[in-house]
Coordinates of C-alpha atoms and ligand atoms in Angstrom, one line a residue:
X1 CA 0.0 0.0 0.0
X2 CA 1.5 3.4 -0.9
X3 CA 0.8 7.1 -0.8
X4 CA -1.4 9.4 1.2
X5 CA -3.1 11.2 -1.6
X6 CA -6.8 10.7 -2.2
X7 CA -7.4 8.2 -5.0
X8 CA -9.7 9.0 -7.9
X9 CA -10.7 6.4 -10.5
X10 CA -11.9 7.8 -13.8
X11 CA -13.4 5.3 -16.2
X12 CA -12.6 6.1 -19.8
X13 CA -10.0 8.5 -18.6
X14 CA -7.7 8.3 -21.6
X15 CA -9.7 10.5 -24.0
X16 CA -12.3 13.2 -24.2
X17 CA -14.2 14.3 -21.0
X18 CA -12.6 11.5 -19.0
X19 CA -9.1 12.7 -19.9
X20 CA -9.9 16.3 -19.1
X21 CA -11.3 15.1 -15.8
X22 CA -8.2 13.0 -15.0
X23 CA -6.0 16.1 -15.7
X24 CA -8.2 18.3 -13.5
X25 CA -8.2 15.9 -10.6
X26 CA -4.4 15.5 -11.0
X27 CA -4.0 19.3 -10.8
X28 CA -6.1 19.2 -7.6
X29 CA -3.7 16.7 -6.0
X30 CA -5.4 13.3 -6.4
X31 CA -3.6 10.1 -7.3
X32 CA -5.5 9.5 -10.5
X33 CA -6.3 6.0 -11.8
X34 CA -6.9 6.3 -15.6
X35 CA -9.0 3.5 -16.8
X36 CA -9.1 2.7 -20.5
X37 CA -10.4 0.0 -22.7
X38 CA -8.1 -0.2 -25.7
X39 CA -6.1 3.0 -26.2
X40 CA -3.1 2.6 -23.9
X41 CA -1.1 5.4 -25.6
X42 CA -3.8 8.0 -25.0
X43 CA -4.1 7.0 -21.3
X44 CA -0.3 7.0 -20.9
X45 CA -0.2 10.5 -22.4
X46 CA -2.7 11.8 -19.8
X47 CA -0.7 10.1 -17.0
X48 CA 2.4 11.9 -18.2
X49 CA 0.6 15.3 -18.2
X50 CA -0.5 14.6 -14.6
X51 CA 2.9 13.7 -13.5
X52 CA 4.3 16.8 -15.1
X53 CA 2.3 19.0 -12.7
X54 CA 3.7 17.0 -9.7
X55 CA 0.8 14.7 -9.1
X56 CA 0.7 10.9 -9.6
X57 CA -1.2 8.7 -11.9
X58 CA -1.5 5.2 -13.2
X59 CA -3.2 3.6 -16.2
X60 CA -5.4 0.5 -15.8
X61 CA -6.8 -1.4 -18.8
X62 CA -10.3 -2.9 -18.1
X63 CA -13.6 -3.1 -20.0
X64 CA -16.0 -1.6 -17.5
X65 CA -18.8 -3.7 -18.9
X66 CA -17.0 -6.9 -17.9
X67 CA -17.4 -7.8 -14.2
X68 CA -14.3 -9.9 -14.1
X69 CA -12.2 -7.1 -15.5
X70 CA -13.7 -4.6 -13.2
X71 CA -13.0 -6.8 -10.2
X72 CA -9.3 -7.2 -11.3
X73 CA -9.0 -3.4 -11.8
X74 CA -10.6 -2.3 -8.5
X75 CA -9.0 -5.0 -6.4
X76 CA -5.6 -4.1 -8.0
X77 CA -6.0 -0.4 -7.0
X78 CA -7.1 -1.3 -3.5
X79 CA -4.2 -3.7 -3.1
X80 CA -1.7 -0.9 -4.1
X81 CA -3.3 2.2 -2.6
X82 CA -5.7 0.8 0.1
X83 CA -8.6 3.0 -0.8
X84 CA -10.6 4.7 -3.6
X85 CA -12.1 8.0 -2.6
X86 CA -13.6 9.3 -5.9
X87 CA -15.2 7.4 -8.7
X88 CA -16.0 9.1 -12.0
X89 CA -18.2 6.8 -14.2
X90 CA -17.5 8.3 -17.6
X91 CA -16.7 5.6 -20.1
X92 CA -18.4 6.0 -23.4
X93 CA -19.2 2.3 -23.6
X94 CA -21.5 2.1 -26.7
X95 CA -21.9 4.6 -29.6
X96 CA -25.7 5.1 -29.9
X97 CA -27.6 4.0 -33.0
X98 CA -29.5 6.9 -34.4
X99 CA -32.9 6.9 -35.9
X100 CA -36.6 6.8 -35.1
X101 CA -38.2 3.8 -33.4
X102 CA -39.3 2.3 -36.7
X103 CA -35.8 2.1 -38.0
X104 CA -34.1 0.7 -34.8
X105 CA -33.2 -2.9 -34.3
X106 CA -34.0 -4.2 -30.9
X107 CA -30.4 -5.5 -30.5
X108 CA -28.9 -2.1 -31.3
X109 CA -31.3 -0.4 -28.9
X110 CA -30.8 -2.8 -26.0
X111 CA -27.0 -3.0 -26.6
X112 CA -26.8 0.8 -26.1
X113 CA -29.0 0.8 -22.9
X114 CA -27.4 -2.3 -21.3
X115 CA -23.9 -1.1 -22.3
X116 CA -24.5 2.3 -20.6
X117 CA -25.8 0.7 -17.4
X118 CA -23.2 -2.1 -17.3
X119 CA -20.5 0.6 -17.4
X120 CA -22.0 2.0 -14.2
X121 CA -23.3 -1.1 -12.5
X122 CA -20.2 -3.3 -12.1
X123 CA -17.7 -0.6 -11.1
X124 CA -20.2 1.1 -8.7
X125 CA -20.9 -2.2 -7.0
X126 CA -17.3 -3.0 -6.5
X127 CA -16.1 0.5 -5.6
X128 CA -19.0 1.2 -3.2
X129 CA -18.2 -1.9 -1.2
X130 CA -14.7 -0.5 -0.6
X131 CA -16.0 3.1 0.1
X132 CA -18.2 1.8 2.9
X133 CA -15.2 1.9 5.2
X134 CA -14.2 5.6 4.8
X135 CA -16.8 7.3 2.6
X136 CA -16.3 8.7 -0.8
X137 CA -17.8 10.5 -3.8
X138 CA -19.2 9.1 -7.0
X139 CA -20.1 11.1 -10.2
X140 CA -21.9 9.7 -13.2
X141 CA -21.4 11.4 -16.6
X142 CA -24.9 11.4 -18.1
X143 CA -26.1 13.7 -20.9
X144 CA -28.5 16.5 -21.4
X145 CA -29.9 14.2 -24.1
X146 CA -31.8 12.4 -21.3
X147 CA -34.1 15.4 -21.1
X148 CA -34.8 16.1 -24.8
X149 CA -36.8 14.4 -27.4
X150 CA -36.1 14.2 -31.1
X151 CA -33.2 14.0 -33.5
X152 CA -33.2 10.2 -33.5
X153 CA -31.7 9.9 -30.1
X154 CA -34.2 7.4 -28.6
X155 CA -31.7 4.8 -27.5
X156 CA -29.1 7.3 -26.1
X157 CA -31.8 9.4 -24.3
X158 CA -33.3 6.2 -22.8
X159 CA -29.9 4.9 -21.7
X160 CA -29.0 8.2 -20.0
X161 CA -32.4 8.6 -18.4
X162 CA -31.9 5.2 -16.9
X163 CA -28.4 6.2 -15.7
X164 CA -29.9 9.3 -14.0
X165 CA -32.4 7.1 -12.1
X166 CA -29.7 4.5 -11.2
X167 CA -27.6 7.4 -9.8
X168 CA -30.4 8.6 -7.5
X169 CA -31.0 5.1 -6.1
X170 CA -27.3 4.7 -5.5
X171 CA -27.3 8.1 -3.7
X172 CA -30.0 6.9 -1.4
X173 CA -28.3 3.6 -0.6
X174 CA -24.8 5.1 -0.2
X175 CA -25.6 8.0 2.1
X176 CA -25.5 5.9 5.2
X177 CA -21.9 5.0 4.3
X178 CA -20.7 8.6 3.9
X179 CA -20.7 8.4 0.1
X180 CA -22.2 11.2 -2.0
X181 CA -23.5 10.4 -5.5
X182 CA -24.2 12.9 -8.2
X183 CA -24.7 13.1 -11.9
X184 CA -23.2 15.6 -14.3
X185 CA -25.1 16.0 -17.6
X186 CA -23.1 17.6 -20.4
X187 CA -24.6 19.2 -23.4
X188 CA -22.7 19.1 -26.7
X189 CA -19.0 18.7 -26.1
X190 CA -16.2 18.6 -28.7
X191 CA -14.5 15.2 -28.3
X192 CA -13.5 12.4 -30.7
X193 CA -16.9 10.8 -30.1
X194 CA -18.7 13.8 -31.6
X195 CA -16.1 14.8 -34.2
X196 CA -17.9 13.0 -37.0
X197 CA -21.3 14.4 -36.2
X198 CA -20.2 18.0 -35.3
X199 CA -20.0 19.3 -38.9
X200 CA -19.5 23.0 -39.1
X201 CA -23.2 23.4 -39.8
X202 CA -24.2 21.3 -36.8
X203 CA -21.8 23.2 -34.5
X204 CA -23.4 26.4 -35.7
X205 CA -26.8 25.1 -35.0
X206 CA -25.9 23.9 -31.5
X207 CA -24.2 27.1 -30.7
X208 CA -27.2 29.1 -31.9
X209 CA -29.4 27.1 -29.6
X210 CA -27.3 27.7 -26.5
X211 CA -27.4 30.7 -24.3
X212 CA -23.6 30.9 -24.2
X213 CA -23.5 30.7 -28.0
X214 CA -21.0 27.8 -28.2
X215 CA -20.5 24.1 -27.9
X216 CA -18.5 22.9 -24.9
X217 CA -14.9 21.7 -24.5
X218 CA -14.1 18.7 -22.3
X219 CA -12.5 21.0 -19.7
X220 CA -15.8 22.8 -19.2
X221 CA -17.2 19.5 -17.9
X222 CA -14.1 18.4 -16.1
X223 CA -14.0 21.4 -13.8
X224 CA -17.6 20.8 -12.7
X225 CA -16.9 17.1 -12.0
X226 CA -13.9 18.0 -10.0
X227 CA -15.8 20.6 -8.1
X228 CA -18.6 18.1 -7.4
X229 CA -16.2 15.7 -5.7
X230 CA -14.6 18.5 -3.7
X231 CA -14.8 17.8 0.0
X232 CA -16.7 21.1 0.4
X233 CA -19.6 19.7 -1.6
X234 CA -20.4 17.2 1.2
X235 CA -24.0 18.5 1.4
X236 CA -24.8 17.7 -2.3
X237 CA -26.0 14.2 -3.2
X238 CA -28.6 12.8 -5.6
X239 CA -28.2 16.0 -7.7
X240 CA -28.3 16.3 -11.5
X241 CA -26.0 19.1 -12.6
X242 CA -26.4 20.2 -16.1
X243 CA -23.4 21.6 -17.9
X244 CA -25.0 22.5 -21.2
X245 CA -24.0 26.0 -22.1
X246 CA -27.6 27.0 -21.4
X247 CA -29.3 24.8 -24.0
X248 CA -32.1 24.0 -21.6
X249 CA -32.8 27.6 -20.9
X250 CA -34.2 28.3 -24.4
X251 CA -37.8 27.4 -25.0
X252 CA -38.0 23.8 -26.4
X253 CA -34.4 23.1 -25.5
X254 CA -32.0 21.5 -28.0
X255 CA -33.0 18.5 -30.0
X256 CA -29.5 17.5 -31.0
X257 CA -27.1 17.2 -28.1
X258 CA -24.6 14.3 -28.0
Ligands
NAP1 N1 -19.1 14.4 -26.2 C1 -20.3 14.8 -25.9 O1 -20.9 15.7 -26.6 C2 -21.0 14.2 -24.7 C3 -22.2 14.9 -24.3 C4 -22.9 14.4 -23.3 C5 -22.5 13.3 -22.6 N2 -21.3 12.7 -22.9 C6 -20.9 11.5 -22.2 O2 -19.5 11.8 -21.7 C7 -18.8 10.5 -21.6 C8 -17.5 10.6 -22.3 O3 -17.8 10.9 -23.6 P1 -16.6 11.4 -24.6 O4 -17.3 12.2 -25.7 O5 -15.5 12.0 -23.8 O6 -16.1 10.0 -25.2 P2 -14.8 9.6 -26.0 O7 -14.0 10.8 -26.4 O8 -15.3 8.7 -27.1 O9 -13.9 8.8 -25.0 C9 -14.4 7.7 -24.4 C10 -13.5 7.0 -23.4 O10 -14.3 5.9 -22.9 C11 -13.4 4.8 -22.9 N3 -14.2 3.6 -23.0 C12 -15.2 3.2 -23.9 N4 -15.7 2.0 -23.6 C13 -15.1 1.6 -22.5 C14 -15.2 0.4 -21.7 N5 -16.1 -0.5 -22.0 N6 -14.4 0.3 -20.7 C15 -13.5 1.2 -20.3 N7 -13.4 2.4 -21.0 C16 -14.1 2.5 -22.1 C17 -12.5 5.0 -24.1 O11 -11.3 4.1 -23.9 P3 -10.2 4.0 -25.0 O12 -9.5 5.3 -25.1 O13 -9.3 2.9 -24.5 O14 -10.9 3.6 -26.3 C18 -12.2 6.5 -24.0 O15 -11.2 6.8 -23.1 C19 -19.8 9.4 -22.1 O16 -20.5 8.8 -21.0 C20 -20.8 10.2 -23.0 O17 -22.0 9.6 -23.1 C21 -20.6 13.1 -24.0

């Protein structure tokens, strides 16, 4: 067992919102465990950036939808560090199939929903069991898409709505163990996941429908996640925090967030 820093595990921490979150938590002094599925180079690059600012980091490969791999990852971190204080469930496990109900295959629909929930379920179960001894903080990365209808996002919206409900139930169960559980719901964020769909026209449309007049960067989300797990936020649990550049403020809301 080594180190006295608080330990933060970020699933899907090698790229996009997860990478920005890992960097932000590193800047704030955590030992950051960067989980990735396949892209070891990206995860390692994030770890090097964290080490460059004087914090510590490690990369752990695991598919968060596979309970055996989650068990190996979590037990390995606990064996090395003794505790996990912060869990950020962020991994972008399944790209959503787009289209109206009539065009969706059941398999694609349910793969999206079950992949989203598997990515939260197994790692939460394992980490929460460890957090029971000294408390902790959990954040789920959902999406503003859970709130909006249209634009062929039936599977994605359904999956993220289910994640929001899952999060509230975990918050209720975990409170007795000194664990806060919150959900951060980003709007449209520029990452590799959205690169193909954020054409210049789409970005213009999204920006025009947001109060801030722009799409978001991963760092916009990371700073809110890091703030949500700050010790000073101990009175906040079961909350849904929208970080959507003000999309939801406009009448009707957006119909095309990621
Ligand atoms: N981008 C947006 O506009 C937006 C908006 C709202 C919500 N979100 C949510 O924000 C989260 C992150 O999205 P993003 O845009 O940052 O995604 P991204 O750029 O595609 O990055 C996804 C990360 O998740 C990891 N990952 C995927 N499946 C995994 C698995 N089964 N096990 C472990 N790691 C896995 C990837 O690992 P590898 O690097 O190893 O492949 C990668 O590091 C997602 O939950 C997404 O739904 C995104």
